[in-house]
């Protein structure tokens, strides 16, 4: 018989592999028979120790995903509630603004009614586009008791002007204090410096040739003095916006309060 060294070597490798396999199986069987103090076999302990890191990792991953999902749904619910509360807040702000406006109007009307025996509410129906600061037309006239030189205020009880002719039964003309015709006796409220306030068909009025012996500051309030015998005293007119000083006099520009507000509703104080 011819000797085949490759075949003998292959047979030896197979035998070694089988032997290792048998030893491994025996080791597993033996380890399964060894009982430790915790009443588990050695094999179970080895497997448990091998799987424990995977189990811990899986548990932590599950806890993390669960916590993130809970946080996501919680934040989503919070965001929805925030949107609802934000809308309610805006609605409440609108209601508060409306109530404040209504309360302000009621207080103004009560104050005017206290200081005057009778007044009439009127609506501006016409404005001269060429001279918007000269005069306007209102929807009340002689039928409502209006007469020439009746004082006209806005709904904040600030001076607007006076009634002039022509008057009809259902309409009247209001000459604004910003008109270039006429003038208004007025004080600087802070120091009672008095002068004649005149308009120029613009949004501002001005004091002409006030004495410079008393200091005037920007923002000072200007009120009626009553010396013109038309407007009652202490009615608010506007505030100082510009001061030009000379050696002995000072020229002061005043912006009436009514020019920065909607000129829609007016109050006419009737003569007794």
mmCIF file of C-alpha atoms in Angstrom:
data_model
loop_
_atom_site.group_PDB
_atom_site.id
_atom_site.type_symbol
_atom_site.label_atom_id
_atom_site.label_comp_id
_atom_site.label_asym_id
_atom_site.label_seq_id
_atom_site.Cartn_x
_atom_site.Cartn_y
_atom_site.Cartn_z
ATOM 1 C CA UNK A 1 0.000 0.000 0.000
ATOM 2 C CA UNK A 2 1.322 3.452 -0.940
ATOM 3 C CA UNK A 3 1.783 5.921 1.920
ATOM 4 C CA UNK A 4 -0.235 9.190 1.640
ATOM 5 C CA UNK A 5 1.064 11.744 4.127
ATOM 6 C CA UNK A 6 -1.691 14.378 3.340
ATOM 7 C CA UNK A 7 -4.452 11.935 4.186
ATOM 8 C CA UNK A 8 -2.805 10.976 7.498
ATOM 9 C CA UNK A 9 -2.369 14.670 8.413
ATOM 10 C CA UNK A 10 -6.031 15.432 7.612
ATOM 11 C CA UNK A 11 -7.126 12.504 9.714
ATOM 12 C CA UNK A 12 -5.073 13.783 12.637
ATOM 13 C CA UNK A 13 -6.676 17.260 12.373
ATOM 14 C CA UNK A 14 -10.133 15.721 12.360
ATOM 15 C CA UNK A 15 -9.318 13.700 15.427
ATOM 16 C CA UNK A 16 -8.025 16.813 17.216
ATOM 17 C CA UNK A 17 -11.160 18.748 16.337
ATOM 18 C CA UNK A 18 -13.421 15.950 17.529
ATOM 19 C CA UNK A 19 -11.432 15.714 20.748
ATOM 20 C CA UNK A 20 -11.738 19.450 21.391
ATOM 21 C CA UNK A 21 -15.463 19.285 20.697
ATOM 22 C CA UNK A 22 -15.883 16.380 23.097
ATOM 23 C CA UNK A 23 -13.912 18.221 25.765
ATOM 24 C CA UNK A 24 -16.018 21.358 25.265
ATOM 25 C CA UNK A 25 -19.246 19.368 25.539
ATOM 26 C CA UNK A 26 -17.965 17.645 28.658
ATOM 27 C CA UNK A 27 -16.990 21.019 30.106
ATOM 28 C CA UNK A 28 -20.495 22.321 29.475
ATOM 29 C CA UNK A 29 -22.031 19.220 31.025
ATOM 30 C CA UNK A 30 -19.762 19.447 34.029
ATOM 31 C CA UNK A 31 -20.437 23.185 34.479
ATOM 32 C CA UNK A 32 -24.133 22.513 34.305
ATOM 33 C CA UNK A 33 -23.766 20.017 37.126
ATOM 34 C CA UNK A 34 -21.811 22.373 39.376
ATOM 35 C CA UNK A 35 -24.234 24.177 41.685
ATOM 36 C CA UNK A 36 -23.053 27.450 43.175
ATOM 37 C CA UNK A 37 -24.165 29.076 46.426
ATOM 38 C CA UNK A 38 -26.923 30.995 44.668
ATOM 39 C CA UNK A 39 -28.446 27.660 43.578
ATOM 40 C CA UNK A 40 -27.518 28.296 39.962
ATOM 41 C CA UNK A 41 -25.264 26.150 37.880
ATOM 42 C CA UNK A 42 -21.914 27.422 36.724
ATOM 43 C CA UNK A 43 -23.187 27.408 33.133
ATOM 44 C CA UNK A 44 -26.178 29.525 34.060
ATOM 45 C CA UNK A 45 -23.951 31.978 35.902
ATOM 46 C CA UNK A 46 -21.602 32.289 32.916
ATOM 47 C CA UNK A 47 -24.479 32.861 30.511
ATOM 48 C CA UNK A 48 -26.083 35.328 32.899
ATOM 49 C CA UNK A 49 -22.825 37.278 33.235
ATOM 50 C CA UNK A 50 -22.451 37.380 29.452
ATOM 51 C CA UNK A 51 -26.011 38.586 28.894
ATOM 52 C CA UNK A 52 -26.152 41.030 31.804
ATOM 53 C CA UNK A 53 -24.382 43.957 29.998
ATOM 54 C CA UNK A 54 -26.699 43.522 27.028
ATOM 55 C CA UNK A 55 -29.708 43.413 29.335
ATOM 56 C CA UNK A 56 -28.566 46.532 31.198
ATOM 57 C CA UNK A 57 -27.929 48.373 27.926
ATOM 58 C CA UNK A 58 -31.341 47.376 26.576
ATOM 59 C CA UNK A 59 -33.038 48.433 29.819
ATOM 60 C CA UNK A 60 -31.321 51.820 29.841
ATOM 61 C CA UNK A 61 -32.171 52.351 26.172
ATOM 62 C CA UNK A 62 -35.801 51.457 26.847
ATOM 63 C CA UNK A 63 -35.940 53.812 29.840
ATOM 64 C CA UNK A 64 -34.355 56.625 27.800
ATOM 65 C CA UNK A 65 -36.761 56.187 24.873
ATOM 66 C CA UNK A 66 -39.728 55.994 27.249
ATOM 67 C CA UNK A 67 -38.620 59.136 29.101
ATOM 68 C CA UNK A 68 -38.095 61.045 25.838
ATOM 69 C CA UNK A 69 -41.519 59.999 24.562
ATOM 70 C CA UNK A 70 -43.128 61.091 27.822
ATOM 71 C CA UNK A 71 -41.245 64.394 27.612
ATOM 72 C CA UNK A 72 -42.294 64.905 23.986
ATOM 73 C CA UNK A 73 -45.984 64.320 24.691
ATOM 74 C CA UNK A 74 -45.758 66.439 27.837
ATOM 75 C CA UNK A 75 -44.157 69.345 25.957
ATOM 76 C CA UNK A 76 -46.647 69.015 23.126
ATOM 77 C CA UNK A 77 -49.543 69.243 25.579
ATOM 78 C CA UNK A 78 -47.860 72.180 27.306
ATOM 79 C CA UNK A 79 -47.413 73.955 23.955
ATOM 80 C CA UNK A 80 -51.080 73.419 23.088
ATOM 81 C CA UNK A 81 -52.118 74.796 26.472
ATOM 82 C CA UNK A 82 -49.735 77.724 25.962
ATOM 83 C CA UNK A 83 -51.353 78.555 22.615
ATOM 84 C CA UNK A 84 -54.807 78.416 24.194
ATOM 85 C CA UNK A 85 -53.707 80.604 27.126
ATOM 86 C CA UNK A 86 -52.003 83.053 24.758
ATOM 87 C CA UNK A 87 -55.206 83.454 22.762
ATOM 88 C CA UNK A 88 -57.212 83.901 25.967
ATOM 89 C CA UNK A 89 -54.667 86.488 27.141
ATOM 90 C CA UNK A 90 -54.993 88.462 23.904
ATOM 91 C CA UNK A 91 -58.787 88.282 24.135
ATOM 92 C CA UNK A 92 -58.646 89.546 27.723
ATOM 93 C CA UNK A 93 -56.318 92.378 26.727
ATOM 94 C CA UNK A 94 -58.786 93.459 24.052
ATOM 95 C CA UNK A 95 -61.635 93.308 26.577
ATOM 96 C CA UNK A 96 -59.622 95.287 29.142
ATOM 97 C CA UNK A 97 -58.788 97.924 26.528
ATOM 98 C CA UNK A 98 -62.445 98.195 25.538
ATOM 99 C CA UNK A 99 -63.542 98.443 29.183
ATOM 100 C CA UNK A 100 -60.894 101.082 29.917
ATOM 101 C CA UNK A 101 -62.019 103.119 26.923
ATOM 102 C CA UNK A 102 -65.638 102.823 28.005
ATOM 103 C CA UNK A 103 -64.780 103.749 31.596
ATOM 104 C CA UNK A 104 -62.699 106.696 30.419
ATOM 105 C CA UNK A 105 -65.574 107.980 28.300
ATOM 106 C CA UNK A 106 -67.985 107.596 31.217
ATOM 107 C CA UNK A 107 -65.620 109.469 33.553
ATOM 108 C CA UNK A 108 -65.149 112.240 31.009
ATOM 109 C CA UNK A 109 -68.868 112.589 30.491
ATOM 110 C CA UNK A 110 -69.459 112.615 34.249
ATOM 111 C CA UNK A 111 -66.803 115.298 34.728
ATOM 112 C CA UNK A 112 -68.179 117.480 31.965
ATOM 113 C CA UNK A 113 -71.722 117.023 33.232
ATOM 114 C CA UNK A 114 -70.571 118.075 36.697
ATOM 115 C CA UNK A 115 -68.907 121.233 35.398
ATOM 116 C CA UNK A 116 -71.616 122.099 32.884
ATOM 117 C CA UNK A 117 -75.354 121.975 33.237
ATOM 118 C CA UNK A 118 -75.869 120.585 29.755
ATOM 119 C CA UNK A 119 -73.878 119.239 26.853
ATOM 120 C CA UNK A 120 -74.602 117.601 23.505
ATOM 121 C CA UNK A 121 -72.700 114.774 21.840
ATOM 122 C CA UNK A 122 -72.023 115.320 18.143
ATOM 123 C CA UNK A 123 -70.328 113.495 15.293
ATOM 124 C CA UNK A 124 -67.996 115.101 12.765
ATOM 125 C CA UNK A 125 -69.561 114.696 9.328
ATOM 126 C CA UNK A 126 -67.350 116.897 7.158
ATOM 127 C CA UNK A 127 -63.762 118.179 7.066
ATOM 128 C CA UNK A 128 -62.360 120.697 4.591
ATOM 129 C CA UNK A 129 -59.578 118.746 2.855
ATOM 130 C CA UNK A 130 -57.852 121.991 1.855
ATOM 131 C CA UNK A 131 -57.867 123.365 5.413
ATOM 132 C CA UNK A 132 -58.293 120.370 7.747
ATOM 133 C CA UNK A 133 -57.116 122.381 10.757
ATOM 134 C CA UNK A 134 -59.467 125.318 10.167
ATOM 135 C CA UNK A 135 -62.982 124.024 10.793
ATOM 136 C CA UNK A 136 -65.245 120.957 10.664
ATOM 137 C CA UNK A 137 -68.970 120.316 10.408
ATOM 138 C CA UNK A 138 -70.952 118.348 13.025
ATOM 139 C CA UNK A 139 -74.365 116.679 12.883
ATOM 140 C CA UNK A 140 -76.029 118.757 15.631
ATOM 141 C CA UNK A 141 -77.499 122.218 15.280
ATOM 142 C CA UNK A 142 -80.024 124.681 16.646
ATOM 143 C CA UNK A 143 -82.617 121.946 17.172
ATOM 144 C CA UNK A 144 -80.285 120.414 19.806
ATOM 145 C CA UNK A 145 -79.800 123.822 21.463
ATOM 146 C CA UNK A 146 -76.468 124.787 19.900
ATOM 147 C CA UNK A 147 -75.584 128.469 19.657
ATOM 148 C CA UNK A 148 -72.682 130.582 18.466
ATOM 149 C CA UNK A 149 -69.544 130.445 20.672
ATOM 150 C CA UNK A 150 -70.557 127.208 22.408
ATOM 151 C CA UNK A 151 -67.362 125.441 23.534
ATOM 152 C CA UNK A 152 -66.433 122.175 21.775
ATOM 153 C CA UNK A 153 -64.340 119.428 23.432
ATOM 154 C CA UNK A 154 -63.246 115.955 22.421
ATOM 155 C CA UNK A 155 -64.258 112.885 24.448
ATOM 156 C CA UNK A 156 -61.168 113.351 26.666
ATOM 157 C CA UNK A 157 -62.485 116.801 27.713
ATOM 158 C CA UNK A 158 -59.684 118.561 25.782
ATOM 159 C CA UNK A 159 -60.340 121.810 23.948
ATOM 160 C CA UNK A 160 -61.125 121.531 20.227
ATOM 161 C CA UNK A 161 -62.794 124.819 19.295
ATOM 162 C CA UNK A 162 -66.108 126.675 19.315
ATOM 163 C CA UNK A 163 -69.377 126.840 17.370
ATOM 164 C CA UNK A 164 -69.539 129.511 14.671
ATOM 165 C CA UNK A 165 -72.098 130.593 12.118
ATOM 166 C CA UNK A 166 -73.744 129.481 9.934
ATOM 167 C CA UNK A 167 -75.909 127.141 12.018
ATOM 168 C CA UNK A 168 -78.803 125.083 10.720
ATOM 169 C CA UNK A 169 -81.366 123.016 12.545
ATOM 170 C CA UNK A 170 -79.323 119.835 12.171
ATOM 171 C CA UNK A 171 -75.719 120.976 11.585
ATOM 172 C CA UNK A 172 -73.131 123.437 12.786
ATOM 173 C CA UNK A 173 -69.612 124.603 11.998
ATOM 174 C CA UNK A 174 -66.804 124.205 14.545
ATOM 175 C CA UNK A 175 -63.857 126.595 14.302
ATOM 176 C CA UNK A 176 -60.811 124.718 15.565
ATOM 177 C CA UNK A 177 -58.292 126.380 17.869
ATOM 178 C CA UNK A 178 -55.692 125.642 15.163
ATOM 179 C CA UNK A 179 -57.527 127.985 12.768
ATOM 180 C CA UNK A 180 -55.742 131.169 11.737
ATOM 181 C CA UNK A 181 -58.856 133.159 12.681
ATOM 182 C CA UNK A 182 -59.225 134.264 16.295
ATOM 183 C CA UNK A 183 -57.207 133.101 19.286
ATOM 184 C CA UNK A 184 -57.405 131.499 22.713
ATOM 185 C CA UNK A 185 -56.428 132.931 26.085
ATOM 186 C CA UNK A 186 -54.055 130.388 27.623
ATOM 187 C CA UNK A 187 -51.596 129.692 30.444
ATOM 188 C CA UNK A 188 -48.408 127.688 30.714
ATOM 189 C CA UNK A 189 -49.619 125.481 33.576
ATOM 190 C CA UNK A 190 -46.239 125.160 35.329
ATOM 191 C CA UNK A 191 -45.699 128.903 35.882
ATOM 192 C CA UNK A 192 -49.049 130.496 34.888
ATOM 193 C CA UNK A 193 -47.342 132.514 32.143
ATOM 194 C CA UNK A 194 -50.277 133.909 30.161
ATOM 195 C CA UNK A 195 -50.658 134.877 26.532
ATOM 196 C CA UNK A 196 -52.792 134.636 23.422
ATOM 197 C CA UNK A 197 -52.525 131.284 21.655
ATOM 198 C CA UNK A 198 -53.085 131.554 17.897
ATOM 199 C CA UNK A 199 -53.375 128.964 15.147
ATOM 200 C CA UNK A 200 -52.073 129.028 11.589
ATOM 201 C CA UNK A 201 -54.218 126.360 9.873
ATOM 202 C CA UNK A 202 -51.569 123.809 10.831
ATOM 203 C CA UNK A 203 -51.322 121.133 13.501
ATOM 204 C CA UNK A 204 -49.579 123.550 15.897
ATOM 205 C CA UNK A 205 -50.498 126.780 17.619
ATOM 206 C CA UNK A 206 -48.101 129.370 19.008
ATOM 207 C CA UNK A 207 -47.785 132.029 21.688
ATOM 208 C CA UNK A 208 -46.625 135.320 20.245
ATOM 209 C CA UNK A 209 -44.204 137.517 22.202
ATOM 210 C CA UNK A 210 -44.402 135.932 25.614
ATOM 211 C CA UNK A 211 -42.105 137.582 28.135
ATOM 212 C CA UNK A 212 -38.908 135.656 28.760
ATOM 213 C CA UNK A 213 -38.891 136.362 32.511
ATOM 214 C CA UNK A 214 -40.321 132.892 33.282
ATOM 215 C CA UNK A 215 -38.752 129.653 32.145
ATOM 216 C CA UNK A 216 -40.745 127.315 29.899
ATOM 217 C CA UNK A 217 -39.760 123.699 29.229
ATOM 218 C CA UNK A 218 -40.570 121.297 26.420
ATOM 219 C CA UNK A 219 -43.553 119.164 27.352
ATOM 220 C CA UNK A 220 -45.153 121.777 29.621
ATOM 221 C CA UNK A 221 -48.951 121.578 29.604
ATOM 222 C CA UNK A 222 -50.974 124.506 28.248
ATOM 223 C CA UNK A 223 -54.470 125.254 29.607
ATOM 224 C CA UNK A 224 -57.135 127.870 28.974
ATOM 225 C CA UNK A 225 -57.022 131.026 31.085
ATOM 226 C CA UNK A 226 -60.627 132.165 30.605
ATOM 227 C CA UNK A 227 -59.541 135.730 29.832
ATOM 228 C CA UNK A 228 -61.015 135.582 26.311
ATOM 229 C CA UNK A 229 -64.496 135.255 27.893
ATOM 230 C CA UNK A 230 -65.305 132.374 25.512
ATOM 231 C CA UNK A 231 -63.549 129.297 26.863
ATOM 232 C CA UNK A 232 -63.781 128.313 30.546
ATOM 233 C CA UNK A 233 -60.487 128.324 32.415
ATOM 234 C CA UNK A 234 -58.346 125.236 33.119
ATOM 235 C CA UNK A 235 -59.399 123.282 30.021
ATOM 236 C CA UNK A 236 -56.418 121.255 28.701
ATOM 237 C CA UNK A 237 -55.206 122.483 25.304
ATOM 238 C CA UNK A 238 -51.885 120.818 24.487
ATOM 239 C CA UNK A 239 -48.183 120.727 25.307
ATOM 240 C CA UNK A 240 -45.114 122.787 24.419
ATOM 241 C CA UNK A 241 -43.082 121.303 21.541
ATOM 242 C CA UNK A 242 -40.701 124.140 20.572
ATOM 243 C CA UNK A 243 -39.198 127.235 22.205
ATOM 244 C CA UNK A 244 -37.476 130.120 20.394
ATOM 245 C CA UNK A 245 -36.006 132.678 22.778
ATOM 246 C CA UNK A 246 -35.150 136.279 22.051
ATOM 247 C CA UNK A 247 -33.619 138.880 24.324
ATOM 248 C CA UNK A 248 -36.896 139.919 25.974
ATOM 249 C CA UNK A 249 -39.493 137.576 24.516
ATOM 250 C CA UNK A 250 -39.937 133.931 23.607
ATOM 251 C CA UNK A 251 -41.987 132.284 20.879
ATOM 252 C CA UNK A 252 -43.530 129.008 21.993
ATOM 253 C CA UNK A 253 -45.151 126.407 19.753
ATOM 254 C CA UNK A 254 -47.906 124.233 21.198
ATOM 255 C CA UNK A 255 -49.344 121.021 19.791
ATOM 256 C CA UNK A 256 -53.003 120.621 20.795
ATOM 257 C CA UNK A 257 -53.974 117.250 22.215
ATOM 258 C CA UNK A 258 -56.892 116.757 19.835
ATOM 259 C CA UNK A 259 -54.759 116.739 16.650
ATOM 260 C CA UNK A 260 -53.174 113.410 17.636
ATOM 261 C CA UNK A 261 -56.511 111.706 18.271
ATOM 262 C CA UNK A 262 -59.397 110.631 16.017
ATOM 263 C CA UNK A 263 -61.688 113.611 15.509
ATOM 264 C CA UNK A 264 -64.999 111.760 15.365
ATOM 265 C CA UNK A 265 -67.037 112.299 18.524
ATOM 266 C CA UNK A 266 -67.222 115.791 20.042
ATOM 267 C CA UNK A 267 -68.977 117.333 23.031
ATOM 268 C CA UNK A 268 -70.620 120.751 22.792
ATOM 269 C CA UNK A 269 -71.094 122.650 26.068
ATOM 270 C CA UNK A 270 -74.330 124.603 25.881
ATOM 271 C CA UNK A 271 -74.806 128.057 27.344
ATOM 272 C CA UNK A 272 -77.212 128.283 30.245
#
